[in-house]
């Protein structure tokens, strides 16, 4: 009996050695981190993700692009389940930085205990639409040889607005709100007040940090200070490699004041702009409590809290 027992123990030990380490081994807190950057199109998202790719080997994390069919930002219910399962259980890809053009997804709905960290960047809504309009026609300096969907259309943005074209219609401004609102049907009803309120709620309660394109360097600096596991060295990389990281839409012509005034008459612009102003105010509030200015430069504040009156006293 003893010989049989020893033989069985040896067999189990051999199987364990062949199978490798146990797959349910827990990761420590820092190694278990996942960041999701559900990037809004034409908000300097490529410039920012290039920094993540440049840093991933040095800072030892993985970067994964979420590529959806036809860039559809809304996932099917079954894909939502698959996505949540991948993000939470794919230990080989942790720590992980996921990025893609998908709308916000609430992981708590799926019974997940530890949710990923959401970040994002938004842009002045008219500037974003103008950039996207010319991007579809002329592309950018990132992949200049790639043929774009509207290539060959030479009509300017001003001409499009004057003629009431579909590519520059106020409805096309409705994008940043639904990206933050999420996968509910009401999020994608253009002009929905409920969608804007939900987007604001998510921005404050579900996002770690939301920056603005116009102040991208400050956004990167705050991320490096708060999440150095991912962003150590990002600020210096952005400053020294600025030209290589910035992606510029080619042939872009700034709209006239008349064109801007016409778009600003739309209720859709008013709502998207209200959301942008809300996000900007929130970002500037966070920045004001995290940095100080000296001789024209910003620097991150050191730790400004400590513990005292600790009881019971240790011997």
Short mmCIF file of C-alpha atoms in Angstrom, two decimals:
data_model
loop_
_atom_site.label_atom_id
_atom_site.label_comp_id
_atom_site.label_asym_id
_atom_site.label_seq_id
_atom_site.Cartn_x
_atom_site.Cartn_y
_atom_site.Cartn_z
CA UNK A 1 0.00 0.00 0.00
CA UNK A 2 2.84 2.35 0.85
CA UNK A 3 4.58 1.57 -2.43
CA UNK A 4 1.36 2.25 -4.38
CA UNK A 5 0.83 5.53 -2.49
CA UNK A 6 4.43 6.66 -3.22
CA UNK A 7 3.94 5.76 -6.89
CA UNK A 8 0.74 7.82 -7.07
CA UNK A 9 2.43 10.81 -5.42
CA UNK A 10 5.31 10.61 -7.93
CA UNK A 11 2.79 10.52 -10.81
CA UNK A 12 1.00 13.63 -9.50
CA UNK A 13 4.31 15.46 -9.02
CA UNK A 14 5.40 14.56 -12.57
CA UNK A 15 2.10 15.76 -14.04
CA UNK A 16 2.41 19.02 -12.12
CA UNK A 17 5.97 19.52 -13.43
CA UNK A 18 4.90 18.79 -17.02
CA UNK A 19 1.86 21.08 -16.81
CA UNK A 20 3.94 23.96 -15.51
CA UNK A 21 2.91 26.36 -12.75
CA UNK A 22 -0.69 26.42 -11.57
CA UNK A 23 -2.84 28.65 -13.75
CA UNK A 24 -4.83 29.97 -10.82
CA UNK A 25 -1.78 31.55 -9.21
CA UNK A 26 -2.76 35.06 -8.22
CA UNK A 27 -0.95 38.11 -9.60
CA UNK A 28 0.12 40.88 -7.28
CA UNK A 29 -1.82 44.14 -7.37
CA UNK A 30 0.45 45.99 -9.82
CA UNK A 31 0.75 43.07 -12.21
CA UNK A 32 -3.04 42.58 -12.25
CA UNK A 33 -3.71 46.04 -13.71
CA UNK A 34 -5.61 46.56 -16.95
CA UNK A 35 -6.16 49.95 -18.62
CA UNK A 36 -8.79 50.47 -21.32
CA UNK A 37 -8.47 53.49 -23.58
CA UNK A 38 -11.72 53.51 -25.59
CA UNK A 39 -10.40 56.15 -27.93
CA UNK A 40 -12.67 58.61 -29.74
CA UNK A 41 -11.69 59.07 -33.42
CA UNK A 42 -9.64 62.17 -34.30
CA UNK A 43 -8.72 63.24 -30.79
CA UNK A 44 -4.93 62.63 -31.02
CA UNK A 45 -5.53 59.02 -30.00
CA UNK A 46 -2.89 57.59 -32.36
CA UNK A 47 -0.30 60.03 -30.99
CA UNK A 48 -1.03 58.91 -27.46
CA UNK A 49 -1.13 55.15 -28.16
CA UNK A 50 2.21 55.40 -29.98
CA UNK A 51 3.72 56.45 -26.65
CA UNK A 52 2.21 53.37 -24.98
CA UNK A 53 3.76 51.16 -27.69
CA UNK A 54 7.14 52.85 -27.25
CA UNK A 55 7.09 52.28 -23.48
CA UNK A 56 5.60 48.78 -23.20
CA UNK A 57 8.85 46.81 -23.51
CA UNK A 58 10.74 49.08 -21.12
CA UNK A 59 7.96 49.22 -18.52
CA UNK A 60 7.01 45.55 -19.01
CA UNK A 61 3.35 45.55 -19.99
CA UNK A 62 1.35 44.48 -23.05
CA UNK A 63 -0.45 46.73 -25.54
CA UNK A 64 -3.40 45.31 -27.48
CA UNK A 65 -5.46 47.01 -30.19
CA UNK A 66 -9.19 46.19 -30.11
CA UNK A 67 -10.13 45.98 -33.80
CA UNK A 68 -13.89 45.79 -34.37
CA UNK A 69 -15.54 44.99 -37.71
CA UNK A 70 -16.17 48.20 -39.68
CA UNK A 71 -15.00 50.15 -36.60
CA UNK A 72 -18.41 49.57 -35.01
CA UNK A 73 -18.17 51.02 -31.46
CA UNK A 74 -21.14 48.93 -30.21
CA UNK A 75 -20.46 45.27 -29.44
CA UNK A 76 -23.02 42.48 -29.65
CA UNK A 77 -24.11 41.05 -26.31
CA UNK A 78 -22.15 37.85 -26.92
CA UNK A 79 -19.02 39.83 -27.83
CA UNK A 80 -19.43 41.90 -24.67
CA UNK A 81 -19.31 38.67 -22.65
CA UNK A 82 -16.26 37.42 -24.58
CA UNK A 83 -14.49 40.76 -24.21
CA UNK A 84 -15.09 40.99 -20.46
CA UNK A 85 -13.92 37.39 -20.00
CA UNK A 86 -10.75 38.02 -22.03
CA UNK A 87 -9.86 41.21 -20.18
CA UNK A 88 -10.33 39.73 -16.72
CA UNK A 89 -8.92 36.21 -17.14
CA UNK A 90 -6.12 36.59 -19.72
CA UNK A 91 -3.30 36.63 -17.17
CA UNK A 92 -0.58 36.27 -19.79
CA UNK A 93 -1.51 39.74 -21.08
CA UNK A 94 -1.37 41.45 -17.69
CA UNK A 95 -0.47 44.16 -17.01
CA UNK A 96 -2.32 45.23 -20.14
CA UNK A 97 -3.15 48.39 -22.05
CA UNK A 98 -6.12 47.91 -24.41
CA UNK A 99 -7.11 50.56 -26.93
CA UNK A 100 -9.76 50.78 -29.63
CA UNK A 101 -12.76 52.69 -30.97
CA UNK A 102 -15.38 51.13 -28.69
CA UNK A 103 -17.98 52.78 -26.48
CA UNK A 104 -17.81 52.47 -22.71
CA UNK A 105 -18.68 49.04 -21.32
CA UNK A 106 -19.68 48.60 -17.67
CA UNK A 107 -17.82 45.53 -16.39
CA UNK A 108 -19.84 45.50 -13.16
CA UNK A 109 -22.89 44.29 -15.13
CA UNK A 110 -21.06 41.02 -15.76
CA UNK A 111 -20.25 40.31 -12.10
CA UNK A 112 -16.60 41.34 -12.34
CA UNK A 113 -15.12 42.22 -8.95
CA UNK A 114 -12.04 44.10 -10.18
CA UNK A 115 -12.90 46.45 -13.02
CA UNK A 116 -10.33 47.80 -15.50
CA UNK A 117 -9.11 51.39 -15.34
CA UNK A 118 -10.73 53.56 -18.02
CA UNK A 119 -9.00 56.61 -19.52
CA UNK A 120 -9.84 58.78 -22.53
CA UNK A 121 -9.21 62.03 -24.39
CA UNK A 122 -11.82 64.29 -25.99
CA UNK A 123 -11.65 67.32 -28.28
CA UNK A 124 -13.54 70.47 -29.18
CA UNK A 125 -16.47 68.94 -31.14
CA UNK A 126 -16.26 71.17 -34.24
CA UNK A 127 -12.48 70.81 -34.50
CA UNK A 128 -12.86 67.04 -34.20
CA UNK A 129 -15.50 66.93 -36.97
CA UNK A 130 -13.43 69.11 -39.30
CA UNK A 131 -10.39 66.90 -38.75
CA UNK A 132 -12.43 63.76 -39.44
CA UNK A 133 -14.00 65.30 -42.57
CA UNK A 134 -10.62 65.95 -44.18
CA UNK A 135 -9.15 62.70 -42.86
CA UNK A 136 -11.76 60.72 -44.84
CA UNK A 137 -10.71 62.57 -48.01
CA UNK A 138 -6.98 63.06 -47.73
CA UNK A 139 -5.77 60.81 -44.90
CA UNK A 140 -2.87 61.93 -42.75
CA UNK A 141 0.90 61.76 -42.47
CA UNK A 142 0.74 58.49 -40.50
CA UNK A 143 -0.11 56.24 -43.46
CA UNK A 144 0.01 58.62 -46.46
CA UNK A 145 -0.32 55.89 -49.10
CA UNK A 146 -3.57 54.45 -47.76
CA UNK A 147 -6.66 55.16 -49.86
CA UNK A 148 -9.40 56.77 -47.77
CA UNK A 149 -13.16 56.28 -48.06
CA UNK A 150 -13.91 59.73 -49.55
CA UNK A 151 -10.70 60.09 -51.54
CA UNK A 152 -11.19 62.23 -54.63
CA UNK A 153 -13.86 64.44 -53.06
CA UNK A 154 -12.30 67.94 -53.14
CA UNK A 155 -15.22 69.76 -51.53
CA UNK A 156 -14.14 71.90 -48.56
CA UNK A 157 -15.83 71.69 -45.18
CA UNK A 158 -17.21 75.22 -45.68
CA UNK A 159 -18.78 74.19 -49.00
CA UNK A 160 -20.23 71.06 -47.42
CA UNK A 161 -21.91 73.03 -44.62
CA UNK A 162 -23.20 75.68 -47.03
CA UNK A 163 -24.80 72.96 -49.19
CA UNK A 164 -26.19 71.04 -46.22
CA UNK A 165 -24.10 67.94 -46.93
CA UNK A 166 -24.45 64.77 -44.86
CA UNK A 167 -20.74 64.43 -43.96
CA UNK A 168 -20.75 67.77 -42.13
CA UNK A 169 -24.29 67.69 -40.75
CA UNK A 170 -24.75 68.53 -37.05
CA UNK A 171 -25.72 64.88 -36.44
CA UNK A 172 -22.09 63.94 -37.19
CA UNK A 173 -21.07 65.88 -34.07
CA UNK A 174 -22.87 63.26 -31.92
CA UNK A 175 -19.97 60.96 -31.10
CA UNK A 176 -18.14 61.82 -27.89
CA UNK A 177 -21.30 61.66 -25.78
CA UNK A 178 -22.30 58.13 -26.94
CA UNK A 179 -18.70 56.90 -26.56
CA UNK A 180 -18.84 57.83 -22.89
CA UNK A 181 -22.51 56.89 -22.43
CA UNK A 182 -22.01 53.27 -23.45
CA UNK A 183 -23.95 50.37 -24.93
CA UNK A 184 -27.50 51.42 -24.01
CA UNK A 185 -29.78 52.14 -26.97
CA UNK A 186 -30.56 55.65 -25.71
CA UNK A 187 -26.85 56.53 -25.87
CA UNK A 188 -27.02 56.48 -29.67
CA UNK A 189 -30.24 58.50 -30.03
CA UNK A 190 -28.89 61.76 -31.41
CA UNK A 191 -29.65 64.68 -29.11
CA UNK A 192 -30.69 62.57 -26.10
CA UNK A 193 -30.47 64.51 -22.83
CA UNK A 194 -30.42 61.19 -20.93
CA UNK A 195 -27.36 60.11 -22.93
CA UNK A 196 -25.48 63.29 -22.06
CA UNK A 197 -26.32 62.95 -18.35
CA UNK A 198 -25.16 59.33 -18.40
CA UNK A 199 -21.95 60.31 -20.22
CA UNK A 200 -21.22 62.92 -17.56
CA UNK A 201 -21.91 60.40 -14.79
CA UNK A 202 -19.57 57.84 -16.35
CA UNK A 203 -16.84 60.42 -16.91
CA UNK A 204 -16.82 61.37 -13.23
CA UNK A 205 -17.48 57.96 -11.66
CA UNK A 206 -16.09 55.34 -14.06
CA UNK A 207 -13.06 57.03 -15.66
CA UNK A 208 -9.74 57.39 -13.88
CA UNK A 209 -8.76 60.40 -16.00
CA UNK A 210 -10.12 62.12 -19.12
CA UNK A 211 -7.90 64.63 -20.86
CA UNK A 212 -8.40 67.00 -23.78
CA UNK A 213 -6.53 67.05 -27.08
CA UNK A 214 -5.63 70.70 -26.63
CA UNK A 215 -3.74 69.90 -23.38
CA UNK A 216 -2.41 66.44 -24.19
CA UNK A 217 0.99 66.93 -22.57
CA UNK A 218 -0.59 67.74 -19.20
CA UNK A 219 -2.78 64.64 -19.52
CA UNK A 220 0.30 62.48 -20.10
CA UNK A 221 2.14 64.12 -17.20
CA UNK A 222 -0.72 63.38 -14.79
CA UNK A 223 -0.88 59.76 -15.94
CA UNK A 224 2.85 59.32 -15.41
CA UNK A 225 2.59 60.71 -11.87
CA UNK A 226 -0.45 58.59 -10.94
CA UNK A 227 0.25 55.35 -12.86
CA UNK A 228 4.04 55.07 -13.24
CA UNK A 229 3.79 51.28 -13.73
CA UNK A 230 2.57 52.07 -17.28
CA UNK A 231 3.61 55.64 -18.00
CA UNK A 232 7.07 56.06 -16.47
CA UNK A 233 9.04 58.14 -18.99
CA UNK A 234 5.97 59.16 -21.04
CA UNK A 235 6.24 62.92 -20.51
CA UNK A 236 9.86 63.11 -21.60
CA UNK A 237 9.14 60.83 -24.55
CA UNK A 238 6.25 63.07 -25.65
CA UNK A 239 8.35 66.22 -25.36
CA UNK A 240 11.44 64.92 -27.14
CA UNK A 241 9.57 62.90 -29.77
CA UNK A 242 6.78 65.38 -30.35
CA UNK A 243 7.06 65.57 -34.13
CA UNK A 244 7.11 61.82 -34.58
CA UNK A 245 4.18 61.24 -32.23
CA UNK A 246 1.81 63.88 -33.55
CA UNK A 247 -0.39 62.73 -36.39
CA UNK A 248 -1.60 65.48 -38.72
CA UNK A 249 -4.55 65.36 -41.11
CA UNK A 250 -3.40 66.61 -44.51
CA UNK A 251 -5.11 69.24 -46.69
CA UNK A 252 -7.17 70.45 -43.73
CA UNK A 253 -8.65 73.94 -44.14
CA UNK A 254 -9.94 75.76 -41.09
CA UNK A 255 -13.65 76.61 -41.31
CA UNK A 256 -14.81 80.22 -41.55
CA UNK A 257 -16.59 82.03 -38.74
CA UNK A 258 -19.82 81.78 -40.72
CA UNK A 259 -19.52 77.99 -40.93
CA UNK A 260 -18.78 77.68 -37.22
CA UNK A 261 -21.70 79.99 -36.35
CA UNK A 262 -24.06 77.88 -38.45
CA UNK A 263 -23.04 74.64 -36.69
CA UNK A 264 -23.30 76.33 -33.30
CA UNK A 265 -27.00 76.99 -33.90
CA UNK A 266 -27.62 73.26 -33.64
CA UNK A 267 -28.90 71.74 -30.38
CA UNK A 268 -26.61 68.79 -31.04
CA UNK A 269 -23.54 71.04 -31.04
CA UNK A 270 -24.77 72.71 -27.83
CA UNK A 271 -25.00 69.33 -26.08
CA UNK A 272 -21.66 68.00 -27.37
CA UNK A 273 -20.02 71.30 -26.46
CA UNK A 274 -21.59 71.23 -22.99
CA UNK A 275 -20.13 67.76 -22.48
CA UNK A 276 -16.72 68.92 -23.74
CA UNK A 277 -16.76 71.95 -21.42
CA UNK A 278 -17.76 69.67 -18.53
CA UNK A 279 -14.84 67.32 -19.26
CA UNK A 280 -12.43 70.23 -19.62
CA UNK A 281 -13.50 71.73 -16.28
CA UNK A 282 -13.09 68.35 -14.57
CA UNK A 283 -9.62 67.85 -16.08
CA UNK A 284 -8.46 71.34 -15.10
CA UNK A 285 -9.76 70.79 -11.56
CA UNK A 286 -7.74 67.57 -11.24
CA UNK A 287 -4.65 69.25 -12.71
CA UNK A 288 -4.94 72.25 -10.36
CA UNK A 289 -4.78 69.91 -7.35
CA UNK A 290 -1.89 67.86 -8.73
CA UNK A 291 0.63 70.35 -10.15
CA UNK A 292 2.18 73.73 -9.50
CA UNK A 293 3.70 76.22 -11.93
CA UNK A 294 7.18 77.63 -11.50
CA UNK A 295 9.06 79.78 -14.01
CA UNK A 296 6.55 78.84 -16.69
CA UNK A 297 6.96 75.08 -16.14
CA UNK A 298 4.57 72.68 -14.44
CA UNK A 299 5.80 70.20 -11.85
CA UNK A 300 3.99 67.42 -10.02
CA UNK A 301 3.32 67.86 -6.31
CA UNK A 302 4.95 65.42 -3.91
CA UNK A 303 2.84 63.38 -1.48
CA UNK A 304 0.87 65.84 0.60
CA UNK A 305 -0.66 63.60 3.26
CA UNK A 306 0.69 61.46 6.10
CA UNK A 307 -0.59 59.35 9.01
CA UNK A 308 -0.41 60.18 12.69
CA UNK A 309 -1.97 59.20 16.04
CA UNK A 310 -1.64 55.53 15.19
CA UNK A 311 -3.09 53.28 17.88
CA UNK A 312 -2.62 50.90 19.57
CA UNK A 313 1.03 51.68 20.04
CA UNK A 314 3.40 48.94 18.96
CA UNK A 315 5.98 47.70 21.46
#
